PDB file of N, CA and C in Angstrom:
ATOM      1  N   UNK F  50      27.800  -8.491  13.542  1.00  0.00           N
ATOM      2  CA  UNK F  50      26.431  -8.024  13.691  1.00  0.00           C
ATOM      3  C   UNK F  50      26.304  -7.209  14.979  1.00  0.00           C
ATOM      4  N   UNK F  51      25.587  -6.393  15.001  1.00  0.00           N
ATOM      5  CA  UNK F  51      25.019  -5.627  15.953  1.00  0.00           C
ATOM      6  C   UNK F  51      24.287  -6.017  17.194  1.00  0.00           C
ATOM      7  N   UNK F  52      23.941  -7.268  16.953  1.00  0.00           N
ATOM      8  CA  UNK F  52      23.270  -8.149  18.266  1.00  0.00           C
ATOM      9  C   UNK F  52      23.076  -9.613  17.775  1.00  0.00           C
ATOM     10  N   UNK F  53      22.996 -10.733  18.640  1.00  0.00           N
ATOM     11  CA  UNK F  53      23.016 -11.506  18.466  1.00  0.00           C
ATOM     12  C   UNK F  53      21.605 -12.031  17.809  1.00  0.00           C
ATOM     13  N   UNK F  54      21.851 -13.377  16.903  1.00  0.00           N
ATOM     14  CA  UNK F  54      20.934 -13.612  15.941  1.00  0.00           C
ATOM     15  C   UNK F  54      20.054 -12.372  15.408  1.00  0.00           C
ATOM     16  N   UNK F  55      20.562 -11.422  14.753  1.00  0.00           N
ATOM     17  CA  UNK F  55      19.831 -10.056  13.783  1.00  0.00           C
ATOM     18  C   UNK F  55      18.434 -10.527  13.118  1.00  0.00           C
ATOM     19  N   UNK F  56      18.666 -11.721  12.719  1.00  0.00           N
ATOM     20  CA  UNK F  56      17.337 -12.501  12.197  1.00  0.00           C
ATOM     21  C   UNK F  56      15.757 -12.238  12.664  1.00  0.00           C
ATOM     22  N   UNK F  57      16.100 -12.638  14.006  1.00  0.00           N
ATOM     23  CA  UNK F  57      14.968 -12.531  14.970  1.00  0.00           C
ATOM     24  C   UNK F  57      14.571 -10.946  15.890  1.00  0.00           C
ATOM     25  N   UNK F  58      13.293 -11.123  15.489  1.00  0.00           N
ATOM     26  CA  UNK F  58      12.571  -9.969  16.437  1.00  0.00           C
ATOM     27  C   UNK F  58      12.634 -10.701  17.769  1.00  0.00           C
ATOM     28  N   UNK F  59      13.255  -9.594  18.773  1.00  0.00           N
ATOM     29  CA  UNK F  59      12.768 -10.083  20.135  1.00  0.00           C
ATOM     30  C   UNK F  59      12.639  -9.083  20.962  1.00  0.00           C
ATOM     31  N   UNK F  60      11.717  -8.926  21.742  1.00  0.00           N
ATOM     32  CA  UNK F  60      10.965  -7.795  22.579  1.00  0.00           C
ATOM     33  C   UNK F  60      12.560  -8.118  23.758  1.00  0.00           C
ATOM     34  N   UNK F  61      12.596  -8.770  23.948  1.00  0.00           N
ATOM     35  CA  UNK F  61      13.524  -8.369  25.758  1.00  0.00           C
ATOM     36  C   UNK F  61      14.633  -7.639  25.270  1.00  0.00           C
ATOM     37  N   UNK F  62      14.854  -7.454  23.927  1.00  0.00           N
ATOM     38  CA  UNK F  62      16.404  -7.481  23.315  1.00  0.00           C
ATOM     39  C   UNK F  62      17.085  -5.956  23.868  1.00  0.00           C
ATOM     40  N   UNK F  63      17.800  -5.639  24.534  1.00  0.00           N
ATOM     41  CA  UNK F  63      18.510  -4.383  25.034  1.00  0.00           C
ATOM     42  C   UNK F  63      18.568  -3.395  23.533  1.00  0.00           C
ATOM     43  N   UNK F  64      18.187  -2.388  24.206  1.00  0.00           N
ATOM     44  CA  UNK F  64      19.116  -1.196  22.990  1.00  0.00           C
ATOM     45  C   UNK F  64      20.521  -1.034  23.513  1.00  0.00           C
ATOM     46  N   UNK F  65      21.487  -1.235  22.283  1.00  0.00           N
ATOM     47  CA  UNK F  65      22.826  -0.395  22.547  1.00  0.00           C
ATOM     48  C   UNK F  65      22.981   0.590  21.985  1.00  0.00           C
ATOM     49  N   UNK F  66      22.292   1.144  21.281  1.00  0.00           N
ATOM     50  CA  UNK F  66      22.302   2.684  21.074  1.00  0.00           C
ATOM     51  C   UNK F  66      20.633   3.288  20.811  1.00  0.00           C
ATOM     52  N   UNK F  67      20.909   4.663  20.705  1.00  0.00           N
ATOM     53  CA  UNK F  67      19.350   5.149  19.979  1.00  0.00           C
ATOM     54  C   UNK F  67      19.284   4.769  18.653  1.00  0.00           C
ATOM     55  N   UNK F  68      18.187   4.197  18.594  1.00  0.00           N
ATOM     56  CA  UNK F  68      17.609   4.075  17.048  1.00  0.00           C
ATOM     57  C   UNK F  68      17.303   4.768  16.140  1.00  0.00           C
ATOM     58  N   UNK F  69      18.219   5.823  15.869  1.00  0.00           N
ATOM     59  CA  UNK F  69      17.422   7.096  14.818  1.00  0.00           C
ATOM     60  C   UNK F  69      18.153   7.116  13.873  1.00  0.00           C
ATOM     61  N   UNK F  70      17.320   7.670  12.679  1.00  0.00           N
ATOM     62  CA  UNK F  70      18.252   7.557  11.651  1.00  0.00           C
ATOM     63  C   UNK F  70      18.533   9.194  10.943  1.00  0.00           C
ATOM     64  N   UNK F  71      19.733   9.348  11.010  1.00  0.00           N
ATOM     65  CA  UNK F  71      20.436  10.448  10.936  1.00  0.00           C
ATOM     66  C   UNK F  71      21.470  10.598   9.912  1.00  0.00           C
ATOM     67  N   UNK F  72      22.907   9.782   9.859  1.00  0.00           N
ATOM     68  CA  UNK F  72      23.743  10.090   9.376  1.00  0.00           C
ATOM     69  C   UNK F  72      24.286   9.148   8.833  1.00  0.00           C
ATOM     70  N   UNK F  73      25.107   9.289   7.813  1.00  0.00           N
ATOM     71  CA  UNK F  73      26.102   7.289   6.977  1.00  0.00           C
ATOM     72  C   UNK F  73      25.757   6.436   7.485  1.00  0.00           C
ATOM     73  N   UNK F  74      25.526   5.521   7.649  1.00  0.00           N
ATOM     74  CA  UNK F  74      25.195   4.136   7.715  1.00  0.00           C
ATOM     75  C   UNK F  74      23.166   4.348   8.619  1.00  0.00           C
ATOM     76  N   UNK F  75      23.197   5.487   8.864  1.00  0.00           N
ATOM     77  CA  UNK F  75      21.943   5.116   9.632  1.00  0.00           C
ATOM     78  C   UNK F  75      21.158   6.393   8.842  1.00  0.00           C
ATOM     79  N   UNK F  76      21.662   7.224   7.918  1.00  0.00           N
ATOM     80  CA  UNK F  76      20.387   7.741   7.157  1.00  0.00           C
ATOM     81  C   UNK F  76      19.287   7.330   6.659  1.00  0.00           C
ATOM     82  N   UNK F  77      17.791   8.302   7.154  1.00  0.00           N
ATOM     83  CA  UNK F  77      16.659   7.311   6.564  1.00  0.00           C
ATOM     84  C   UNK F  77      16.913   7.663   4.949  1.00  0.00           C
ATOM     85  N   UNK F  78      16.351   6.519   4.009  1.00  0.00           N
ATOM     86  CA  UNK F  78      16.282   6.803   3.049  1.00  0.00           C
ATOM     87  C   UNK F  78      14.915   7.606   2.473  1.00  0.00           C
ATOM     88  N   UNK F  79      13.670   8.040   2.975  1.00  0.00           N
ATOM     89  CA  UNK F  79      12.809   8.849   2.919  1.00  0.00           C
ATOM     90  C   UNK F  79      13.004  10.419   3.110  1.00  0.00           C
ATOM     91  N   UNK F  80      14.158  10.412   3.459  1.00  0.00           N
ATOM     92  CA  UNK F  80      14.570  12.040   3.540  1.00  0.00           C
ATOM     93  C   UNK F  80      14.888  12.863   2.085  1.00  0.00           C
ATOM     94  N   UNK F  81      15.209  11.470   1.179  1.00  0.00           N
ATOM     95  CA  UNK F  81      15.879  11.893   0.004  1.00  0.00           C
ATOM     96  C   UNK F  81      14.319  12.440  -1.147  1.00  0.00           C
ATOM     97  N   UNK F  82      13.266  11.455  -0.631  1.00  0.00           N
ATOM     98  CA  UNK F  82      11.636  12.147  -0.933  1.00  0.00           C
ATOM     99  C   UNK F  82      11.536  12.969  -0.678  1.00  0.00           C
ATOM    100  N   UNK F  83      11.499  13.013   0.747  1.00  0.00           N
ATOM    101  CA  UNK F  83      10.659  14.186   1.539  1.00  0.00           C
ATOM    102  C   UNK F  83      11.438  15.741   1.059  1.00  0.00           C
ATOM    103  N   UNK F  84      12.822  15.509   0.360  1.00  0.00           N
ATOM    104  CA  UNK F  84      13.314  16.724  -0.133  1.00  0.00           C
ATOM    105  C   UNK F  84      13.109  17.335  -1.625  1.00  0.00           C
ATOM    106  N   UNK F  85      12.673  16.194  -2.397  1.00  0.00           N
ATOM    107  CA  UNK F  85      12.241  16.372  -3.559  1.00  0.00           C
ATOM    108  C   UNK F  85      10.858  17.035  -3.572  1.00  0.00           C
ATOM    109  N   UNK F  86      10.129  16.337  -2.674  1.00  0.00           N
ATOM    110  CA  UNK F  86       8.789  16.652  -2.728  1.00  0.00           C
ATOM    111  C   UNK F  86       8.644  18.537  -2.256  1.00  0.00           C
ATOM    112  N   UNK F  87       9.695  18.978  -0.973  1.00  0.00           N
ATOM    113  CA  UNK F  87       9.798  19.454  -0.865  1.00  0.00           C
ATOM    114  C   UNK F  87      10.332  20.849  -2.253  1.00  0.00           C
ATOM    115  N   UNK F  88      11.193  20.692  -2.517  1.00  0.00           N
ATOM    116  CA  UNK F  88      11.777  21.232  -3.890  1.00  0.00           C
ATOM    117  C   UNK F  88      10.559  21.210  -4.768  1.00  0.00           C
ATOM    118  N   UNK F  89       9.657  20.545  -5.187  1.00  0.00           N
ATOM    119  CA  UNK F  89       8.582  20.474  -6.197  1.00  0.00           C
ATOM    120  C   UNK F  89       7.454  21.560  -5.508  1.00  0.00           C
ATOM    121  N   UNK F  90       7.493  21.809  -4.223  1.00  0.00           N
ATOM    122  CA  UNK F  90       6.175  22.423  -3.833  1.00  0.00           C
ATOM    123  C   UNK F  90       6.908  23.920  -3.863  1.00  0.00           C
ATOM    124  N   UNK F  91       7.774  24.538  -3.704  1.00  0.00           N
ATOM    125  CA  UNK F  91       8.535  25.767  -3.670  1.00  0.00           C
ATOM    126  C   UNK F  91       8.762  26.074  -4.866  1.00  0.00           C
ATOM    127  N   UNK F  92       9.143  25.059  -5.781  1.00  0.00           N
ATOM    128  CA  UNK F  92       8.879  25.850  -6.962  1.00  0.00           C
ATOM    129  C   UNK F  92       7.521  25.530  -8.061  1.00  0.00           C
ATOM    130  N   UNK F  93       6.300  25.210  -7.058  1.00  0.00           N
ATOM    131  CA  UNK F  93       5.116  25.270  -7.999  1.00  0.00           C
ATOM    132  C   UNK F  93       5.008  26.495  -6.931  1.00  0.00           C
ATOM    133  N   UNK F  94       4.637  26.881  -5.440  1.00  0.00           N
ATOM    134  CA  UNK F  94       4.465  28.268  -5.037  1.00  0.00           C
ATOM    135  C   UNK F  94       5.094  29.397  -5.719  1.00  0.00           C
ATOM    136  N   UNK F  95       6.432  29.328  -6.114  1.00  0.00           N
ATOM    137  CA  UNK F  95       7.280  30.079  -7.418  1.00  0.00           C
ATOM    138  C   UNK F  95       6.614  30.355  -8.219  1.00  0.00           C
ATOM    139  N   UNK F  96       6.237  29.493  -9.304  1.00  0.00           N
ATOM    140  CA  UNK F  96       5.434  29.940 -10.129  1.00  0.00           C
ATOM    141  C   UNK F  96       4.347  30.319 -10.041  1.00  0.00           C
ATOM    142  N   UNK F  97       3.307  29.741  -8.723  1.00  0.00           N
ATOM    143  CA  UNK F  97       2.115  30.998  -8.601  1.00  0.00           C
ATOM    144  C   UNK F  97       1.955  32.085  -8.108  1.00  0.00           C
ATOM    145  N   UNK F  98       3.252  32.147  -7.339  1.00  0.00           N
ATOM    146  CA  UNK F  98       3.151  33.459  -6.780  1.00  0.00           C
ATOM    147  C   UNK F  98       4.946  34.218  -6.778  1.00  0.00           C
ATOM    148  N   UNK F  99       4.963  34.203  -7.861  1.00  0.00           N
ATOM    149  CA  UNK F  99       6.290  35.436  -8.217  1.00  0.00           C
ATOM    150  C   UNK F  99       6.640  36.140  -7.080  1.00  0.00           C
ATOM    151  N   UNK F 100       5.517  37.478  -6.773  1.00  0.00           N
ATOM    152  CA  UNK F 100       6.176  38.266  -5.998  1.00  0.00           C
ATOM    153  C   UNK F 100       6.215  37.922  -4.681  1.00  0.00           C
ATOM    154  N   UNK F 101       6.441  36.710  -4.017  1.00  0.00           N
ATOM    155  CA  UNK F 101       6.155  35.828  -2.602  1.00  0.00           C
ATOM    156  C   UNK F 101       7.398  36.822  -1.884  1.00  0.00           C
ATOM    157  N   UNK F 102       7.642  37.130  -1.077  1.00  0.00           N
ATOM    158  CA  UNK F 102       8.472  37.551  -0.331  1.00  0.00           C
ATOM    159  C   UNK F 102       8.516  37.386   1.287  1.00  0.00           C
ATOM    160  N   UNK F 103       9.483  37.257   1.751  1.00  0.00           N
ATOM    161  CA  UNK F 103       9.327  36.679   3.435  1.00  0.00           C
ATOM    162  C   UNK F 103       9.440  38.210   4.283  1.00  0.00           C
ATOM    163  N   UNK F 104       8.753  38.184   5.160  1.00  0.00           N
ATOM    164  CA  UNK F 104       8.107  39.366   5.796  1.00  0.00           C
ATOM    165  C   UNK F 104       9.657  39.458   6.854  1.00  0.00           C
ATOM    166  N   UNK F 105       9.758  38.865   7.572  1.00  0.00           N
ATOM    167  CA  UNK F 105      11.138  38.227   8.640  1.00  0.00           C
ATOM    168  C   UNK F 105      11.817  37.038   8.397  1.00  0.00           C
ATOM    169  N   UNK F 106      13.301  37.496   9.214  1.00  0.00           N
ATOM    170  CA  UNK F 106      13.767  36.229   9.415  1.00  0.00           C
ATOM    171  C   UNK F 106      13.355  35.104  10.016  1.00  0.00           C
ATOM    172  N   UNK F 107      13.338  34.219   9.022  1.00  0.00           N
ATOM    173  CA  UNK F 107      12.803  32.694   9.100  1.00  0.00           C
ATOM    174  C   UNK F 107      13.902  32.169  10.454  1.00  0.00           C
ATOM    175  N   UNK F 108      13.606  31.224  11.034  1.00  0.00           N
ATOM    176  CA  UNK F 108      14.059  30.342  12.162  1.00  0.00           C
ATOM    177  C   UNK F 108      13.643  29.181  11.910  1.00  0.00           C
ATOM    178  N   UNK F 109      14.837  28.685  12.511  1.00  0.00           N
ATOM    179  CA  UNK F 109      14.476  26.813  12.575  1.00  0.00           C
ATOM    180  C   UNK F 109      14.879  26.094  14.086  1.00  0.00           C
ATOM    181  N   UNK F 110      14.425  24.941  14.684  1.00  0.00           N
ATOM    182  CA  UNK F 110      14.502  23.990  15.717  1.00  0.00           C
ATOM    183  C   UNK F 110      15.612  23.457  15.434  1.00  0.00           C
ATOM    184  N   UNK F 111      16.540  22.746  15.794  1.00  0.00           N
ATOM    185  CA  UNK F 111      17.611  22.064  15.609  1.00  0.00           C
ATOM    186  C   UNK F 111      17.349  20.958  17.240  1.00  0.00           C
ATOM    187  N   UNK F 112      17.092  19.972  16.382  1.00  0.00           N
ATOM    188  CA  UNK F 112      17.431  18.704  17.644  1.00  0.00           C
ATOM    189  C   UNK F 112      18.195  17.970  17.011  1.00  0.00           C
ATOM    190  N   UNK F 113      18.243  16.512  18.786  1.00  0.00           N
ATOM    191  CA  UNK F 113      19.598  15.916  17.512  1.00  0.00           C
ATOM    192  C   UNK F 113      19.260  14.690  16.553  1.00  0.00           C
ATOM    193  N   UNK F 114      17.735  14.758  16.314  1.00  0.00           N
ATOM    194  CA  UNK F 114      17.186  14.018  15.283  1.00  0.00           C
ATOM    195  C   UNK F 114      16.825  14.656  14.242  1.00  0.00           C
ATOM    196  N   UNK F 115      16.313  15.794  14.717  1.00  0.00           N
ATOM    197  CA  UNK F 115      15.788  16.672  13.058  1.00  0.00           C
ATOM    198  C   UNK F 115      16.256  18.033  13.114  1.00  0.00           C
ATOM    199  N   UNK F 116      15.772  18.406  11.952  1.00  0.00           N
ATOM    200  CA  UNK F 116      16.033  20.090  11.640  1.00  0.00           C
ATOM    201  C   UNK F 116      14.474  20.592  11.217  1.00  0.00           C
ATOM    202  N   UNK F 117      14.038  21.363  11.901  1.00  0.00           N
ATOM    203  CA  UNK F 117      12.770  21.687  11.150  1.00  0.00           C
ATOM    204  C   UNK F 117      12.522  23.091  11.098  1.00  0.00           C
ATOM    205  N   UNK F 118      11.461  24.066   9.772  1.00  0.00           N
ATOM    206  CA  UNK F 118      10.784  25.332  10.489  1.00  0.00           C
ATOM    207  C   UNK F 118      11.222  25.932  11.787  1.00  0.00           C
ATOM    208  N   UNK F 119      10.865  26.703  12.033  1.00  0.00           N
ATOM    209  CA  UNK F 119      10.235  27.292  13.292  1.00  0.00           C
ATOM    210  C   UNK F 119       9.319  28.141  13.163  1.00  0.00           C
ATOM    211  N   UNK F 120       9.963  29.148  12.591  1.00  0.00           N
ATOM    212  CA  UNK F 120       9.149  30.284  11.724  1.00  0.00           C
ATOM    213  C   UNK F 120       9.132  30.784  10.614  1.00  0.00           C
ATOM    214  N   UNK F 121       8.022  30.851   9.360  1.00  0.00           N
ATOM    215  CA  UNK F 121       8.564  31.364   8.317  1.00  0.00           C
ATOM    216  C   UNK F 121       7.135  32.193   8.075  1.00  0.00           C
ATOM    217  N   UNK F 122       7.278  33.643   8.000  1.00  0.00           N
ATOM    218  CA  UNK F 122       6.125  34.647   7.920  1.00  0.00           C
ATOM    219  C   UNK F 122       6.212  35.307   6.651  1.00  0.00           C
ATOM    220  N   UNK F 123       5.626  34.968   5.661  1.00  0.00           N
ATOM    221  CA  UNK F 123       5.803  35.488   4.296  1.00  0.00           C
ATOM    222  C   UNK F 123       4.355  36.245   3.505  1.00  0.00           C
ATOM    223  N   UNK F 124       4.273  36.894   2.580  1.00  0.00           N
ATOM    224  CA  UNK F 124       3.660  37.275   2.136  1.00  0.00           C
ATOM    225  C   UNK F 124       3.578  36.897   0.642  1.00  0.00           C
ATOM    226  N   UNK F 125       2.505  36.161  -0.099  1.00  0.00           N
ATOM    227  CA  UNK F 125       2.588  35.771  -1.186  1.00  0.00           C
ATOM    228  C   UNK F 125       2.548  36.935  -2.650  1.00  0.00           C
ATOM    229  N   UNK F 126       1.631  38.277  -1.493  1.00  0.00           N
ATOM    230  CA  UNK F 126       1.743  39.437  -3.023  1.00  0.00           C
ATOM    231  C   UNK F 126       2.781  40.200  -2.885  1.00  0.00           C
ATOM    232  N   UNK F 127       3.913  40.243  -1.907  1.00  0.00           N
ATOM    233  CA  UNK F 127       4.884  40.462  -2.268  1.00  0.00           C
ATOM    234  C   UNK F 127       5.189  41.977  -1.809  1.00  0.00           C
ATOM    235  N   UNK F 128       4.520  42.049  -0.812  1.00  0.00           N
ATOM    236  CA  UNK F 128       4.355  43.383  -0.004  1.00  0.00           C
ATOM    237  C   UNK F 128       4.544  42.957   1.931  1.00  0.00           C
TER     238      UNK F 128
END
């Protein structure tokens, strides 16, 4: 185990590492939603708006917990 008695909540208890969940054994399992959900909203914008086109290159944040946006400047009529 990772600390003694795992059972119990205890406030004094030391961290030995950061608590984030990122990668094999510590991936959150809500990421696997949050990508579906994601995928479902891009392609209902797809279908309402065909000629959507991105005005610039999109950018993203990279930390060492997430990946997110930065910028995405698009135009939905496609001009």
């Amino acid at each position: 185990a990772e600390y003694d008695g795992p059972q119990s909540f205890r406030f004094d208890r030391g961290l030995k590492r950061a608590p984030q969940f990122g990668a094999g054994a510590y991936s959150c399992l809500g990421q696997l939603l949050a990508r579906m959900e994601i995928l479902e909203v891009v392609r209902a914008l797809n279908k309402r708006y065909p000629n959507a086109r991105l005005n610039a290159e999109w950018t993203r944040n990279v930390t060492n917990a997430v990946t997110e946006v930065g910028n995405l400047r698009a135009s939905l009529s496609g001009r």
